[in-house]
């Protein structure tokens, strides 16, 4: 027998049989196992997030002018992947859409409660970084500018 044959302990047929046996014992590939671990970690994180998120919402944590989901996640005490999937799976919308909707709802309340406060100041208070973004987002969600909405709602 040649030296190459001695190094190769199993024939090709035996190698295939051993590989098939391993797959029967461990039906998930390495990639599938990694995905399962990742999904398990995300689900655990989502459950943990459910315990802390109500207090963050109550304290108006979404008013902070976060620019990224990572900054908001760090503020809450989770990671961006968990926060992203929590909102998609349990809230039915992405975090950014939810945050904007909440800010607009709060701005509408304040616009009525504080009729002498300029609309752009209220927009900045609830987390919008500038006047034009607040006006654009408000108009997109409500169908009119903050000032016009205030006049019609008073």
PDB file of C-alpha atoms in Angstrom:
ATOM      1  CA  UNK A   1       0.000   0.000   0.000  1.00  0.00           C
ATOM      2  CA  UNK A   2       1.292   3.447  -0.824  1.00  0.00           C
ATOM      3  CA  UNK A   3       2.016   6.063   1.811  1.00  0.00           C
ATOM      4  CA  UNK A   4      -0.971   8.103   0.557  1.00  0.00           C
ATOM      5  CA  UNK A   5      -3.235   5.116   1.167  1.00  0.00           C
ATOM      6  CA  UNK A   6      -1.934   4.692   4.712  1.00  0.00           C
ATOM      7  CA  UNK A   7      -2.661   8.349   5.592  1.00  0.00           C
ATOM      8  CA  UNK A   8      -6.210   8.023   4.326  1.00  0.00           C
ATOM      9  CA  UNK A   9      -7.787   5.773   6.929  1.00  0.00           C
ATOM     10  CA  UNK A  10     -11.257   5.619   5.319  1.00  0.00           C
ATOM     11  CA  UNK A  11     -12.342   5.088   1.751  1.00  0.00           C
ATOM     12  CA  UNK A  12     -14.469   7.701   0.042  1.00  0.00           C
ATOM     13  CA  UNK A  13     -17.538   5.501   0.519  1.00  0.00           C
ATOM     14  CA  UNK A  14     -16.833   5.199   4.245  1.00  0.00           C
ATOM     15  CA  UNK A  15     -16.291   8.963   4.565  1.00  0.00           C
ATOM     16  CA  UNK A  16     -19.653   9.682   2.947  1.00  0.00           C
ATOM     17  CA  UNK A  17     -21.377   7.142   5.196  1.00  0.00           C
ATOM     18  CA  UNK A  18     -19.773   8.726   8.299  1.00  0.00           C
ATOM     19  CA  UNK A  19     -20.796  12.232   7.134  1.00  0.00           C
ATOM     20  CA  UNK A  20     -24.404  11.104   6.586  1.00  0.00           C
ATOM     21  CA  UNK A  21     -24.459   9.479  10.028  1.00  0.00           C
ATOM     22  CA  UNK A  22     -23.205  12.739  11.622  1.00  0.00           C
ATOM     23  CA  UNK A  23     -25.921  14.700   9.799  1.00  0.00           C
ATOM     24  CA  UNK A  24     -28.566  12.312  11.129  1.00  0.00           C
ATOM     25  CA  UNK A  25     -27.282  12.821  14.658  1.00  0.00           C
ATOM     26  CA  UNK A  26     -26.933  16.620  14.223  1.00  0.00           C
ATOM     27  CA  UNK A  27     -29.475  17.679  11.596  1.00  0.00           C
ATOM     28  CA  UNK A  28     -28.537  21.372  11.636  1.00  0.00           C
ATOM     29  CA  UNK A  29     -25.581  22.723   9.769  1.00  0.00           C
ATOM     30  CA  UNK A  30     -23.156  25.062  11.485  1.00  0.00           C
ATOM     31  CA  UNK A  31     -24.865  28.045   9.855  1.00  0.00           C
ATOM     32  CA  UNK A  32     -28.301  26.840  10.966  1.00  0.00           C
ATOM     33  CA  UNK A  33     -26.996  26.333  14.497  1.00  0.00           C
ATOM     34  CA  UNK A  34     -25.577  29.862  14.531  1.00  0.00           C
ATOM     35  CA  UNK A  35     -28.915  31.270  13.347  1.00  0.00           C
ATOM     36  CA  UNK A  36     -30.770  29.307  16.013  1.00  0.00           C
ATOM     37  CA  UNK A  37     -28.405  30.614  18.724  1.00  0.00           C
ATOM     38  CA  UNK A  38     -28.763  34.170  17.424  1.00  0.00           C
ATOM     39  CA  UNK A  39     -32.560  33.918  17.322  1.00  0.00           C
ATOM     40  CA  UNK A  40     -32.599  32.482  20.841  1.00  0.00           C
ATOM     41  CA  UNK A  41     -30.465  35.371  22.081  1.00  0.00           C
ATOM     42  CA  UNK A  42     -32.738  37.893  20.368  1.00  0.00           C
ATOM     43  CA  UNK A  43     -35.861  36.280  21.871  1.00  0.00           C
ATOM     44  CA  UNK A  44     -34.322  36.331  25.352  1.00  0.00           C
ATOM     45  CA  UNK A  45     -33.360  39.963  24.825  1.00  0.00           C
ATOM     46  CA  UNK A  46     -36.888  40.808  23.690  1.00  0.00           C
ATOM     47  CA  UNK A  47     -38.322  39.252  26.846  1.00  0.00           C
ATOM     48  CA  UNK A  48     -35.882  41.244  28.985  1.00  0.00           C
ATOM     49  CA  UNK A  49     -36.694  44.397  27.032  1.00  0.00           C
ATOM     50  CA  UNK A  50     -40.377  43.976  27.848  1.00  0.00           C
ATOM     51  CA  UNK A  51     -39.510  44.458  31.509  1.00  0.00           C
ATOM     52  CA  UNK A  52     -37.659  47.778  31.078  1.00  0.00           C
ATOM     53  CA  UNK A  53     -39.302  49.367  28.049  1.00  0.00           C
ATOM     54  CA  UNK A  54     -42.512  50.578  29.786  1.00  0.00           C
ATOM     55  CA  UNK A  55     -40.504  52.683  32.256  1.00  0.00           C
ATOM     56  CA  UNK A  56     -38.425  54.124  29.401  1.00  0.00           C
ATOM     57  CA  UNK A  57     -41.609  55.018  27.518  1.00  0.00           C
ATOM     58  CA  UNK A  58     -43.224  56.490  30.648  1.00  0.00           C
ATOM     59  CA  UNK A  59     -40.165  58.677  31.234  1.00  0.00           C
ATOM     60  CA  UNK A  60     -40.428  59.883  27.616  1.00  0.00           C
ATOM     61  CA  UNK A  61     -37.032  58.390  26.779  1.00  0.00           C
ATOM     62  CA  UNK A  62     -38.028  58.542  23.122  1.00  0.00           C
ATOM     63  CA  UNK A  63     -37.884  62.358  23.348  1.00  0.00           C
ATOM     64  CA  UNK A  64     -34.100  62.195  23.477  1.00  0.00           C
ATOM     65  CA  UNK A  65     -32.818  63.184  20.058  1.00  0.00           C
ATOM     66  CA  UNK A  66     -31.238  59.828  19.229  1.00  0.00           C
ATOM     67  CA  UNK A  67     -29.880  59.713  15.746  1.00  0.00           C
ATOM     68  CA  UNK A  68     -29.529  55.933  15.505  1.00  0.00           C
ATOM     69  CA  UNK A  69     -31.290  52.885  16.878  1.00  0.00           C
ATOM     70  CA  UNK A  70     -27.973  51.929  18.507  1.00  0.00           C
ATOM     71  CA  UNK A  71     -28.016  55.090  20.635  1.00  0.00           C
ATOM     72  CA  UNK A  72     -31.599  54.436  21.713  1.00  0.00           C
ATOM     73  CA  UNK A  73     -30.773  50.791  22.486  1.00  0.00           C
ATOM     74  CA  UNK A  74     -27.796  51.836  24.622  1.00  0.00           C
ATOM     75  CA  UNK A  75     -30.033  54.262  26.512  1.00  0.00           C
ATOM     76  CA  UNK A  76     -32.551  51.475  27.190  1.00  0.00           C
ATOM     77  CA  UNK A  77     -29.872  48.921  28.065  1.00  0.00           C
ATOM     78  CA  UNK A  78     -30.131  46.510  25.152  1.00  0.00           C
ATOM     79  CA  UNK A  79     -28.575  46.148  21.722  1.00  0.00           C
ATOM     80  CA  UNK A  80     -29.883  47.465  18.429  1.00  0.00           C
ATOM     81  CA  UNK A  81     -30.733  44.031  17.012  1.00  0.00           C
ATOM     82  CA  UNK A  82     -32.971  43.192  19.961  1.00  0.00           C
ATOM     83  CA  UNK A  83     -34.628  46.609  19.877  1.00  0.00           C
ATOM     84  CA  UNK A  84     -35.200  46.392  16.127  1.00  0.00           C
ATOM     85  CA  UNK A  85     -36.802  42.949  16.266  1.00  0.00           C
ATOM     86  CA  UNK A  86     -38.855  43.789  19.362  1.00  0.00           C
ATOM     87  CA  UNK A  87     -40.555  46.625  17.534  1.00  0.00           C
ATOM     88  CA  UNK A  88     -41.032  44.653  14.321  1.00  0.00           C
ATOM     89  CA  UNK A  89     -42.397  41.542  16.039  1.00  0.00           C
ATOM     90  CA  UNK A  90     -44.273  42.926  19.023  1.00  0.00           C
ATOM     91  CA  UNK A  91     -45.204  46.487  18.066  1.00  0.00           C
ATOM     92  CA  UNK A  92     -45.862  45.873  14.370  1.00  0.00           C
ATOM     93  CA  UNK A  93     -43.653  48.725  13.123  1.00  0.00           C
ATOM     94  CA  UNK A  94     -40.008  49.656  13.148  1.00  0.00           C
ATOM     95  CA  UNK A  95     -38.545  51.663  16.009  1.00  0.00           C
ATOM     96  CA  UNK A  96     -38.051  54.843  14.013  1.00  0.00           C
ATOM     97  CA  UNK A  97     -41.664  54.916  12.801  1.00  0.00           C
ATOM     98  CA  UNK A  98     -42.950  54.228  16.324  1.00  0.00           C
ATOM     99  CA  UNK A  99     -40.711  56.915  17.847  1.00  0.00           C
ATOM    100  CA  UNK A 100     -41.841  59.524  15.311  1.00  0.00           C
ATOM    101  CA  UNK A 101     -45.494  58.609  15.847  1.00  0.00           C
ATOM    102  CA  UNK A 102     -45.111  58.930  19.634  1.00  0.00           C
ATOM    103  CA  UNK A 103     -43.318  62.265  19.342  1.00  0.00           C
ATOM    104  CA  UNK A 104     -46.039  63.645  17.058  1.00  0.00           C
ATOM    105  CA  UNK A 105     -48.781  62.467  19.436  1.00  0.00           C
ATOM    106  CA  UNK A 106     -47.032  64.163  22.359  1.00  0.00           C
ATOM    107  CA  UNK A 107     -46.458  67.330  20.340  1.00  0.00           C
ATOM    108  CA  UNK A 108     -50.179  67.475  19.514  1.00  0.00           C
ATOM    109  CA  UNK A 109     -51.057  67.348  23.228  1.00  0.00           C
ATOM    110  CA  UNK A 110     -48.532  70.027  24.122  1.00  0.00           C
ATOM    111  CA  UNK A 111     -49.619  72.267  21.246  1.00  0.00           C
ATOM    112  CA  UNK A 112     -53.087  72.387  22.827  1.00  0.00           C
ATOM    113  CA  UNK A 113     -51.877  72.612  26.437  1.00  0.00           C
ATOM    114  CA  UNK A 114     -49.421  75.437  25.728  1.00  0.00           C
ATOM    115  CA  UNK A 115     -50.998  77.699  23.107  1.00  0.00           C
ATOM    116  CA  UNK A 116     -48.385  80.452  23.563  1.00  0.00           C
ATOM    117  CA  UNK A 117     -45.350  78.189  23.099  1.00  0.00           C
ATOM    118  CA  UNK A 118     -44.015  78.312  19.531  1.00  0.00           C
ATOM    119  CA  UNK A 119     -44.589  75.068  17.648  1.00  0.00           C
ATOM    120  CA  UNK A 120     -40.909  74.650  16.763  1.00  0.00           C
ATOM    121  CA  UNK A 121     -39.974  74.781  20.485  1.00  0.00           C
ATOM    122  CA  UNK A 122     -42.440  71.996  21.194  1.00  0.00           C
ATOM    123  CA  UNK A 123     -40.988  70.009  18.306  1.00  0.00           C
ATOM    124  CA  UNK A 124     -37.499  70.366  19.743  1.00  0.00           C
ATOM    125  CA  UNK A 125     -38.748  69.430  23.234  1.00  0.00           C
ATOM    126  CA  UNK A 126     -40.189  66.137  21.972  1.00  0.00           C
ATOM    127  CA  UNK A 127     -36.970  65.193  20.181  1.00  0.00           C
ATOM    128  CA  UNK A 128     -36.916  66.741  16.724  1.00  0.00           C
ATOM    129  CA  UNK A 129     -33.585  68.372  16.025  1.00  0.00           C
ATOM    130  CA  UNK A 130     -34.797  71.215  13.839  1.00  0.00           C
ATOM    131  CA  UNK A 131     -37.882  73.145  12.852  1.00  0.00           C
ATOM    132  CA  UNK A 132     -38.128  71.912   9.259  1.00  0.00           C
ATOM    133  CA  UNK A 133     -37.904  68.220  10.202  1.00  0.00           C
ATOM    134  CA  UNK A 134     -40.594  68.653  12.860  1.00  0.00           C
ATOM    135  CA  UNK A 135     -42.888  70.479  10.451  1.00  0.00           C
ATOM    136  CA  UNK A 136     -42.297  67.911   7.688  1.00  0.00           C
ATOM    137  CA  UNK A 137     -42.897  64.913   9.981  1.00  0.00           C
ATOM    138  CA  UNK A 138     -45.934  66.510  11.614  1.00  0.00           C
ATOM    139  CA  UNK A 139     -47.473  67.315   8.223  1.00  0.00           C
ATOM    140  CA  UNK A 140     -46.793  63.776   6.970  1.00  0.00           C
ATOM    141  CA  UNK A 141     -48.555  62.225   9.987  1.00  0.00           C
ATOM    142  CA  UNK A 142     -51.338  64.726  10.615  1.00  0.00           C
ATOM    143  CA  UNK A 143     -51.946  66.194   7.179  1.00  0.00           C
ATOM    144  CA  UNK A 144     -51.228  69.821   8.074  1.00  0.00           C
ATOM    145  CA  UNK A 145     -48.560  71.968   9.715  1.00  0.00           C
ATOM    146  CA  UNK A 146     -48.323  72.125  13.530  1.00  0.00           C
ATOM    147  CA  UNK A 147     -49.521  75.768  13.566  1.00  0.00           C
ATOM    148  CA  UNK A 148     -52.477  75.013  11.318  1.00  0.00           C
ATOM    149  CA  UNK A 149     -53.405  71.957  13.398  1.00  0.00           C
ATOM    150  CA  UNK A 150     -53.247  74.047  16.571  1.00  0.00           C
ATOM    151  CA  UNK A 151     -55.555  76.719  15.084  1.00  0.00           C
ATOM    152  CA  UNK A 152     -58.102  74.157  13.883  1.00  0.00           C
ATOM    153  CA  UNK A 153     -58.026  72.162  17.126  1.00  0.00           C
ATOM    154  CA  UNK A 154     -58.378  75.064  19.564  1.00  0.00           C
TER     155      UNK A 154
END
